[in-house]
Short mmCIF file of N, CA and C in Angstrom, two decimals:
data_model
loop_
_atom_site.label_atom_id
_atom_site.label_comp_id
_atom_site.label_asym_id
_atom_site.label_seq_id
_atom_site.Cartn_x
_atom_site.Cartn_y
_atom_site.Cartn_z
N MET A 1 0.85 -1.18 0.00
CA MET A 1 0.00 0.00 0.00
C MET A 1 0.89 1.23 0.00
N ALA A 2 0.52 2.19 -0.74
CA ALA A 2 1.26 3.44 -0.72
C ALA A 2 1.06 4.10 0.63
N LYS A 3 2.06 4.87 1.05
CA LYS A 3 2.01 5.49 2.38
C LYS A 3 0.79 6.38 2.57
N ALA A 4 0.43 7.13 1.55
CA ALA A 4 -0.72 8.04 1.66
C ALA A 4 -2.02 7.25 1.84
N VAL A 5 -2.16 6.13 1.13
CA VAL A 5 -3.36 5.31 1.24
C VAL A 5 -3.43 4.69 2.63
N VAL A 6 -2.30 4.20 3.12
CA VAL A 6 -2.26 3.62 4.47
C VAL A 6 -2.61 4.68 5.51
N ALA A 7 -2.07 5.87 5.35
CA ALA A 7 -2.34 6.95 6.30
C ALA A 7 -3.82 7.34 6.27
N LEU A 8 -4.40 7.44 5.08
CA LEU A 8 -5.81 7.81 4.96
C LEU A 8 -6.71 6.73 5.57
N CYS A 9 -6.47 5.47 5.22
CA CYS A 9 -7.26 4.37 5.78
C CYS A 9 -7.11 4.32 7.29
N SER A 10 -5.89 4.49 7.78
CA SER A 10 -5.64 4.46 9.22
C SER A 10 -6.38 5.58 9.93
N ALA A 11 -6.38 6.76 9.35
CA ALA A 11 -7.06 7.90 9.97
C ALA A 11 -8.57 7.65 10.05
N ILE A 12 -9.16 7.15 8.96
CA ILE A 12 -10.59 6.88 8.95
C ILE A 12 -10.95 5.81 9.98
N LEU A 13 -10.18 4.73 9.99
CA LEU A 13 -10.46 3.64 10.92
C LEU A 13 -10.24 4.06 12.37
N LEU A 14 -9.19 4.83 12.61
CA LEU A 14 -8.91 5.30 13.98
C LEU A 14 -10.00 6.25 14.47
N LEU A 15 -10.45 7.13 13.61
CA LEU A 15 -11.52 8.05 13.97
C LEU A 15 -12.82 7.28 14.27
N GLY A 16 -13.16 6.35 13.39
CA GLY A 16 -14.36 5.55 13.60
C GLY A 16 -14.28 4.71 14.87
N ALA A 17 -13.13 4.06 15.09
CA ALA A 17 -12.95 3.26 16.29
C ALA A 17 -13.00 4.13 17.54
N GLY A 18 -12.36 5.29 17.47
CA GLY A 18 -12.35 6.19 18.61
C GLY A 18 -13.75 6.63 19.02
N PHE A 19 -14.56 7.02 18.04
CA PHE A 19 -15.93 7.43 18.35
C PHE A 19 -16.74 6.27 18.94
N HIS A 20 -16.64 5.09 18.34
CA HIS A 20 -17.41 3.95 18.85
C HIS A 20 -16.98 3.56 20.26
N LEU A 21 -15.69 3.58 20.53
CA LEU A 21 -15.23 3.26 21.89
C LEU A 21 -15.68 4.35 22.87
N TYR A 22 -15.64 5.59 22.45
CA TYR A 22 -16.11 6.71 23.27
C TYR A 22 -17.58 6.52 23.62
N TRP A 23 -18.40 6.18 22.61
CA TRP A 23 -19.82 5.94 22.86
C TRP A 23 -20.02 4.72 23.76
N GLY A 24 -19.19 3.71 23.57
CA GLY A 24 -19.28 2.51 24.40
C GLY A 24 -19.01 2.79 25.87
N PHE A 25 -18.16 3.77 26.13
CA PHE A 25 -17.84 4.15 27.51
C PHE A 25 -18.80 5.23 28.04
N GLY A 26 -19.84 5.55 27.27
CA GLY A 26 -20.87 6.47 27.76
C GLY A 26 -20.81 7.87 27.20
N GLY A 27 -19.91 8.15 26.27
CA GLY A 27 -19.83 9.48 25.68
C GLY A 27 -21.09 9.82 24.90
N ARG A 28 -21.43 11.09 24.85
CA ARG A 28 -22.66 11.53 24.19
C ARG A 28 -22.41 12.39 22.95
N LEU A 29 -21.22 12.95 22.80
CA LEU A 29 -20.93 13.80 21.65
C LEU A 29 -21.13 13.03 20.34
N GLY A 30 -22.00 13.50 19.50
CA GLY A 30 -22.26 12.85 18.22
C GLY A 30 -23.18 11.65 18.29
N ALA A 31 -23.62 11.29 19.48
CA ALA A 31 -24.47 10.10 19.62
C ALA A 31 -25.82 10.27 18.92
N GLY A 32 -26.28 11.50 18.75
CA GLY A 32 -27.56 11.75 18.10
C GLY A 32 -27.58 11.40 16.62
N VAL A 33 -26.41 11.26 16.03
CA VAL A 33 -26.34 10.90 14.60
C VAL A 33 -25.57 9.60 14.40
N ALA A 34 -25.46 8.81 15.47
CA ALA A 34 -24.68 7.58 15.41
C ALA A 34 -25.48 6.38 14.93
N LEU A 35 -26.80 6.42 15.08
CA LEU A 35 -27.64 5.28 14.72
C LEU A 35 -28.67 5.68 13.67
N PRO A 36 -29.01 4.73 12.79
CA PRO A 36 -30.06 5.02 11.80
C PRO A 36 -31.35 5.43 12.50
N GLN A 37 -32.09 6.34 11.85
CA GLN A 37 -33.33 6.86 12.42
C GLN A 37 -34.49 6.63 11.46
N ARG A 38 -35.66 6.39 12.06
CA ARG A 38 -36.89 6.30 11.28
C ARG A 38 -37.25 7.71 10.79
N GLU A 39 -38.27 7.78 9.98
CA GLU A 39 -38.70 9.06 9.43
C GLU A 39 -39.05 10.08 10.52
N ASP A 40 -39.54 9.59 11.66
CA ASP A 40 -39.92 10.49 12.75
C ASP A 40 -38.74 10.88 13.64
N GLY A 41 -37.55 10.39 13.33
CA GLY A 41 -36.36 10.75 14.09
C GLY A 41 -36.01 9.81 15.23
N THR A 42 -36.86 8.81 15.50
CA THR A 42 -36.54 7.85 16.56
C THR A 42 -35.54 6.83 16.03
N PRO A 43 -34.69 6.31 16.91
CA PRO A 43 -33.69 5.33 16.47
C PRO A 43 -34.33 4.08 15.86
N ALA A 44 -33.79 3.61 14.77
CA ALA A 44 -34.30 2.41 14.10
C ALA A 44 -33.77 1.14 14.78
N ILE A 45 -32.65 1.27 15.49
CA ILE A 45 -32.09 0.15 16.25
C ILE A 45 -31.77 0.63 17.65
N LYS A 46 -31.72 -0.32 18.59
CA LYS A 46 -31.47 0.04 19.98
C LYS A 46 -29.97 0.27 20.19
N GLU A 47 -29.65 1.37 20.84
CA GLU A 47 -28.25 1.69 21.12
C GLU A 47 -27.82 0.94 22.38
N THR A 48 -26.65 0.29 22.30
CA THR A 48 -26.10 -0.39 23.47
C THR A 48 -24.61 -0.09 23.56
N ALA A 49 -24.12 -0.05 24.77
CA ALA A 49 -22.69 0.17 24.98
C ALA A 49 -21.89 -1.01 24.43
N VAL A 50 -22.42 -2.21 24.60
CA VAL A 50 -21.73 -3.40 24.11
C VAL A 50 -21.60 -3.36 22.58
N GLY A 51 -22.66 -2.95 21.90
CA GLY A 51 -22.62 -2.85 20.44
C GLY A 51 -21.60 -1.83 19.97
N ALA A 52 -21.57 -0.67 20.63
CA ALA A 52 -20.60 0.38 20.27
C ALA A 52 -19.18 -0.11 20.51
N MET A 53 -18.97 -0.78 21.65
CA MET A 53 -17.62 -1.30 21.96
C MET A 53 -17.20 -2.36 20.95
N ALA A 54 -18.14 -3.23 20.58
CA ALA A 54 -17.83 -4.28 19.60
C ALA A 54 -17.41 -3.68 18.27
N VAL A 55 -18.16 -2.70 17.79
CA VAL A 55 -17.81 -2.05 16.51
C VAL A 55 -16.46 -1.36 16.64
N GLY A 56 -16.23 -0.66 17.75
CA GLY A 56 -14.95 0.01 17.96
C GLY A 56 -13.78 -0.96 17.95
N LEU A 57 -13.93 -2.09 18.63
CA LEU A 57 -12.84 -3.09 18.66
C LEU A 57 -12.64 -3.74 17.29
N ILE A 58 -13.71 -3.97 16.56
CA ILE A 58 -13.57 -4.51 15.21
C ILE A 58 -12.81 -3.54 14.32
N LEU A 59 -13.13 -2.25 14.43
CA LEU A 59 -12.40 -1.26 13.63
C LEU A 59 -10.93 -1.18 14.00
N VAL A 60 -10.62 -1.36 15.29
CA VAL A 60 -9.21 -1.41 15.71
C VAL A 60 -8.53 -2.62 15.08
N LEU A 61 -9.20 -3.76 15.06
CA LEU A 61 -8.62 -4.95 14.44
C LEU A 61 -8.43 -4.77 12.94
N VAL A 62 -9.37 -4.10 12.28
CA VAL A 62 -9.21 -3.82 10.84
C VAL A 62 -8.03 -2.86 10.63
N LEU A 63 -7.86 -1.90 11.53
CA LEU A 63 -6.70 -1.00 11.46
C LEU A 63 -5.40 -1.81 11.57
N LEU A 64 -5.33 -2.73 12.52
CA LEU A 64 -4.14 -3.59 12.63
C LEU A 64 -3.94 -4.42 11.37
N LEU A 65 -5.03 -4.91 10.81
CA LEU A 65 -4.96 -5.67 9.57
C LEU A 65 -4.35 -4.83 8.45
N VAL A 66 -4.81 -3.60 8.32
CA VAL A 66 -4.29 -2.70 7.28
C VAL A 66 -2.80 -2.44 7.51
N LEU A 67 -2.44 -2.16 8.74
CA LEU A 67 -1.02 -1.89 9.04
C LEU A 67 -0.16 -3.14 8.81
N GLY A 68 -0.69 -4.31 9.11
CA GLY A 68 0.04 -5.55 8.84
C GLY A 68 0.15 -5.83 7.35
N PHE A 69 -0.93 -5.61 6.63
CA PHE A 69 -0.94 -5.82 5.19
C PHE A 69 0.07 -4.91 4.50
N ALA A 70 0.16 -3.68 4.99
CA ALA A 70 1.08 -2.70 4.40
C ALA A 70 2.52 -2.89 4.86
N GLY A 71 2.73 -3.74 5.84
CA GLY A 71 4.08 -3.97 6.34
C GLY A 71 4.55 -2.95 7.35
N VAL A 72 3.64 -2.15 7.88
CA VAL A 72 3.99 -1.15 8.88
C VAL A 72 4.23 -1.82 10.23
N VAL A 73 3.40 -2.83 10.54
CA VAL A 73 3.61 -3.64 11.75
C VAL A 73 3.70 -5.10 11.32
N ARG A 74 4.40 -5.86 12.11
CA ARG A 74 4.55 -7.28 11.81
C ARG A 74 3.55 -8.06 12.65
N LEU A 75 2.66 -8.77 11.97
CA LEU A 75 1.66 -9.58 12.65
C LEU A 75 2.03 -11.06 12.52
N PRO A 76 1.70 -11.85 13.52
CA PRO A 76 2.07 -13.27 13.49
C PRO A 76 1.10 -14.12 12.67
N VAL A 77 0.77 -13.65 11.48
CA VAL A 77 -0.12 -14.39 10.58
C VAL A 77 0.50 -14.39 9.17
N PRO A 78 0.22 -15.42 8.38
CA PRO A 78 0.77 -15.45 7.02
C PRO A 78 0.20 -14.33 6.14
N GLN A 79 0.99 -13.90 5.19
CA GLN A 79 0.57 -12.84 4.27
C GLN A 79 -0.69 -13.23 3.50
N GLN A 80 -0.83 -14.52 3.16
CA GLN A 80 -2.02 -14.96 2.43
C GLN A 80 -3.28 -14.73 3.26
N LEU A 81 -3.21 -14.90 4.57
CA LEU A 81 -4.36 -14.64 5.43
C LEU A 81 -4.67 -13.15 5.48
N LEU A 82 -3.63 -12.32 5.54
CA LEU A 82 -3.85 -10.87 5.50
C LEU A 82 -4.52 -10.47 4.19
N ASN A 83 -4.05 -11.04 3.08
CA ASN A 83 -4.65 -10.75 1.78
C ASN A 83 -6.13 -11.14 1.76
N ALA A 84 -6.43 -12.35 2.27
CA ALA A 84 -7.82 -12.82 2.28
C ALA A 84 -8.69 -11.92 3.14
N CYS A 85 -8.17 -11.50 4.28
CA CYS A 85 -8.94 -10.61 5.16
C CYS A 85 -9.18 -9.25 4.51
N ILE A 86 -8.21 -8.74 3.80
CA ILE A 86 -8.39 -7.47 3.09
C ILE A 86 -9.47 -7.62 2.02
N VAL A 87 -9.51 -8.75 1.34
CA VAL A 87 -10.56 -9.00 0.34
C VAL A 87 -11.93 -8.99 1.01
N VAL A 88 -12.06 -9.69 2.14
CA VAL A 88 -13.33 -9.75 2.85
C VAL A 88 -13.76 -8.35 3.29
N TRP A 89 -12.84 -7.57 3.86
CA TRP A 89 -13.19 -6.23 4.33
C TRP A 89 -13.45 -5.27 3.17
N THR A 90 -12.85 -5.52 2.02
CA THR A 90 -13.18 -4.73 0.83
C THR A 90 -14.66 -4.88 0.52
N PHE A 91 -15.14 -6.12 0.50
CA PHE A 91 -16.55 -6.38 0.20
C PHE A 91 -17.47 -5.85 1.30
N ILE A 92 -17.06 -5.97 2.56
CA ILE A 92 -17.89 -5.47 3.66
C ILE A 92 -18.06 -3.96 3.56
N PHE A 93 -16.96 -3.23 3.37
CA PHE A 93 -17.06 -1.77 3.29
C PHE A 93 -17.80 -1.32 2.04
N MET A 94 -17.57 -1.98 0.92
CA MET A 94 -18.30 -1.62 -0.31
C MET A 94 -19.79 -1.90 -0.15
N ALA A 95 -20.14 -3.04 0.45
CA ALA A 95 -21.55 -3.38 0.65
C ALA A 95 -22.21 -2.38 1.59
N ARG A 96 -21.51 -1.96 2.63
CA ARG A 96 -22.06 -0.96 3.56
C ARG A 96 -22.32 0.36 2.83
N ALA A 97 -21.38 0.76 2.00
CA ALA A 97 -21.51 2.04 1.30
C ALA A 97 -22.59 2.00 0.22
N LEU A 98 -22.67 0.91 -0.51
CA LEU A 98 -23.57 0.83 -1.66
C LEU A 98 -24.87 0.11 -1.34
N SER A 99 -25.18 -0.04 -0.07
CA SER A 99 -26.34 -0.78 0.38
C SER A 99 -27.65 -0.16 -0.10
N TRP A 100 -28.61 -1.03 -0.36
CA TRP A 100 -29.97 -0.61 -0.71
C TRP A 100 -30.85 -0.67 0.54
N SER A 101 -30.25 -0.60 1.70
CA SER A 101 -30.97 -0.67 2.97
C SER A 101 -31.93 0.51 3.09
N ARG A 102 -32.91 0.35 3.94
CA ARG A 102 -33.88 1.41 4.17
C ARG A 102 -33.23 2.62 4.84
N TYR A 103 -32.27 2.38 5.75
CA TYR A 103 -31.76 3.46 6.59
C TYR A 103 -30.31 3.88 6.34
N PHE A 104 -29.51 3.08 5.68
CA PHE A 104 -28.11 3.48 5.47
C PHE A 104 -27.61 3.03 4.11
N GLY A 105 -26.51 3.63 3.68
CA GLY A 105 -25.94 3.36 2.37
C GLY A 105 -26.28 4.49 1.41
N LEU A 106 -25.56 4.58 0.33
CA LEU A 106 -25.79 5.65 -0.63
C LEU A 106 -27.14 5.55 -1.33
N PHE A 107 -27.75 4.36 -1.33
CA PHE A 107 -29.03 4.17 -2.00
C PHE A 107 -30.17 3.97 -0.99
N LYS A 108 -30.01 4.51 0.21
CA LYS A 108 -31.03 4.35 1.26
C LYS A 108 -32.35 5.00 0.85
N GLN A 109 -33.42 4.55 1.49
CA GLN A 109 -34.74 5.09 1.19
C GLN A 109 -35.09 6.27 2.09
N VAL A 110 -34.73 6.19 3.36
CA VAL A 110 -35.02 7.27 4.31
C VAL A 110 -33.88 8.27 4.23
N ARG A 111 -34.17 9.49 3.76
CA ARG A 111 -33.11 10.47 3.52
C ARG A 111 -33.27 11.78 4.30
N ALA A 112 -34.36 11.95 5.03
CA ALA A 112 -34.65 13.25 5.64
C ALA A 112 -34.23 13.35 7.11
N THR A 113 -33.61 12.33 7.69
CA THR A 113 -33.23 12.38 9.10
C THR A 113 -31.80 12.92 9.25
N ARG A 114 -31.45 13.29 10.46
CA ARG A 114 -30.08 13.77 10.72
C ARG A 114 -29.07 12.67 10.41
N PHE A 115 -29.36 11.44 10.85
CA PHE A 115 -28.45 10.33 10.56
C PHE A 115 -28.27 10.16 9.06
N ALA A 116 -29.37 10.24 8.30
CA ALA A 116 -29.29 10.05 6.85
C ALA A 116 -28.37 11.08 6.19
N ARG A 117 -28.44 12.31 6.66
CA ARG A 117 -27.56 13.35 6.10
C ARG A 117 -26.09 13.04 6.42
N TYR A 118 -25.81 12.65 7.65
CA TYR A 118 -24.44 12.29 8.01
C TYR A 118 -23.99 11.05 7.24
N ASP A 119 -24.90 10.11 7.06
CA ASP A 119 -24.56 8.90 6.32
C ASP A 119 -24.23 9.23 4.87
N THR A 120 -25.01 10.13 4.28
CA THR A 120 -24.77 10.51 2.88
C THR A 120 -23.44 11.24 2.70
N TRP A 121 -23.11 12.13 3.64
CA TRP A 121 -21.92 12.96 3.48
C TRP A 121 -20.66 12.41 4.13
N PHE A 122 -20.78 11.54 5.14
CA PHE A 122 -19.59 11.08 5.86
C PHE A 122 -19.46 9.56 5.92
N TYR A 123 -20.46 8.89 6.49
CA TYR A 123 -20.31 7.46 6.79
C TYR A 123 -20.17 6.60 5.54
N SER A 124 -21.13 6.71 4.62
CA SER A 124 -21.06 5.90 3.40
C SER A 124 -19.85 6.25 2.52
N PRO A 125 -19.54 7.54 2.31
CA PRO A 125 -18.33 7.83 1.54
C PRO A 125 -17.06 7.29 2.20
N SER A 126 -17.00 7.31 3.52
CA SER A 126 -15.82 6.75 4.22
C SER A 126 -15.71 5.25 3.95
N CYS A 127 -16.83 4.55 4.01
CA CYS A 127 -16.82 3.12 3.72
C CYS A 127 -16.45 2.85 2.26
N LEU A 128 -16.99 3.67 1.36
CA LEU A 128 -16.66 3.52 -0.06
C LEU A 128 -15.17 3.77 -0.30
N LEU A 129 -14.64 4.79 0.34
CA LEU A 129 -13.22 5.10 0.22
C LEU A 129 -12.35 3.97 0.76
N LEU A 130 -12.73 3.41 1.91
CA LEU A 130 -11.98 2.28 2.47
C LEU A 130 -12.03 1.08 1.52
N GLY A 131 -13.21 0.75 1.02
CA GLY A 131 -13.34 -0.37 0.10
C GLY A 131 -12.52 -0.17 -1.17
N TRP A 132 -12.58 1.04 -1.70
CA TRP A 132 -11.81 1.36 -2.91
C TRP A 132 -10.30 1.27 -2.63
N ALA A 133 -9.86 1.85 -1.51
CA ALA A 133 -8.44 1.83 -1.17
C ALA A 133 -7.94 0.40 -0.96
N PHE A 134 -8.76 -0.43 -0.30
CA PHE A 134 -8.36 -1.82 -0.08
C PHE A 134 -8.24 -2.55 -1.41
N SER A 135 -9.19 -2.34 -2.32
CA SER A 135 -9.14 -3.05 -3.60
C SER A 135 -7.96 -2.58 -4.45
N ILE A 136 -7.70 -1.29 -4.45
CA ILE A 136 -6.54 -0.78 -5.18
C ILE A 136 -5.25 -1.35 -4.60
N SER A 137 -5.18 -1.41 -3.30
CA SER A 137 -3.99 -1.95 -2.64
C SER A 137 -3.77 -3.42 -2.98
N LEU A 138 -4.86 -4.18 -3.04
CA LEU A 138 -4.75 -5.59 -3.43
C LEU A 138 -4.25 -5.72 -4.86
N CYS A 139 -4.80 -4.92 -5.76
CA CYS A 139 -4.36 -4.97 -7.17
C CYS A 139 -2.90 -4.58 -7.29
N HIS A 140 -2.51 -3.55 -6.57
CA HIS A 140 -1.12 -3.08 -6.61
C HIS A 140 -0.19 -4.16 -6.07
N ARG A 141 -0.55 -4.79 -4.96
CA ARG A 141 0.29 -5.83 -4.36
C ARG A 141 0.42 -7.02 -5.30
N ARG A 142 -0.66 -7.43 -5.94
CA ARG A 142 -0.61 -8.58 -6.84
C ARG A 142 0.27 -8.29 -8.06
N ARG A 143 0.29 -7.04 -8.49
CA ARG A 143 1.11 -6.66 -9.63
C ARG A 143 2.58 -6.66 -9.25
N ILE A 144 2.91 -6.33 -8.01
CA ILE A 144 4.29 -6.22 -7.58
C ILE A 144 4.86 -7.55 -7.09
N GLU A 145 4.07 -8.36 -6.39
CA GLU A 145 4.58 -9.57 -5.75
C GLU A 145 5.30 -10.55 -6.68
N PRO A 146 4.79 -10.86 -7.88
CA PRO A 146 5.50 -11.84 -8.71
C PRO A 146 6.93 -11.42 -9.04
N SER A 147 7.15 -10.18 -9.39
CA SER A 147 8.50 -9.76 -9.73
C SER A 147 9.42 -9.79 -8.52
N ALA A 148 8.87 -9.53 -7.33
CA ALA A 148 9.67 -9.57 -6.10
C ALA A 148 10.09 -11.01 -5.80
N THR A 149 9.21 -11.99 -6.05
CA THR A 149 9.55 -13.38 -5.76
C THR A 149 10.54 -13.90 -6.79
N ILE A 150 10.45 -13.42 -8.03
CA ILE A 150 11.40 -13.86 -9.07
C ILE A 150 12.80 -13.39 -8.70
N ARG A 151 12.95 -12.16 -8.22
CA ARG A 151 14.27 -11.64 -7.87
C ARG A 151 14.88 -12.39 -6.69
N GLN A 152 14.03 -12.93 -5.81
CA GLN A 152 14.55 -13.64 -4.63
C GLN A 152 15.14 -14.97 -4.98
N ARG A 153 14.73 -15.58 -6.08
CA ARG A 153 15.21 -16.92 -6.45
C ARG A 153 16.58 -16.87 -6.95
#
């Protein structure tokens, strides 16, 4: 991964993880736009500290995955597993961004709530950017790896 792509992905993941962990510990800043909302503004799903903590920890693990994939940190897992995980997270982030869900994604049906506006301008584009960056990084790595292994022989 190019340094700029790693830095951008890391910043997005760190920011997302930080907010979710903050909410999990009881923080309220930004909590009003953290969950999908029905047309009347009520939350479409129940907010729980455990759920926020789980999402925050998952984002931290994805951050470690990105740093391991890029070679910034050394993880005790084979490179093929890191590659496979990046592929899975590429699809997860792209699916989140391009979802036809009622409440979230670029093609959502409910668009007039505060959450929907934040989702349109921040959350879905961030997921789309992460998915795009992961896929570009995979393509770039696959193009470079064969020549690197040939030189090692």
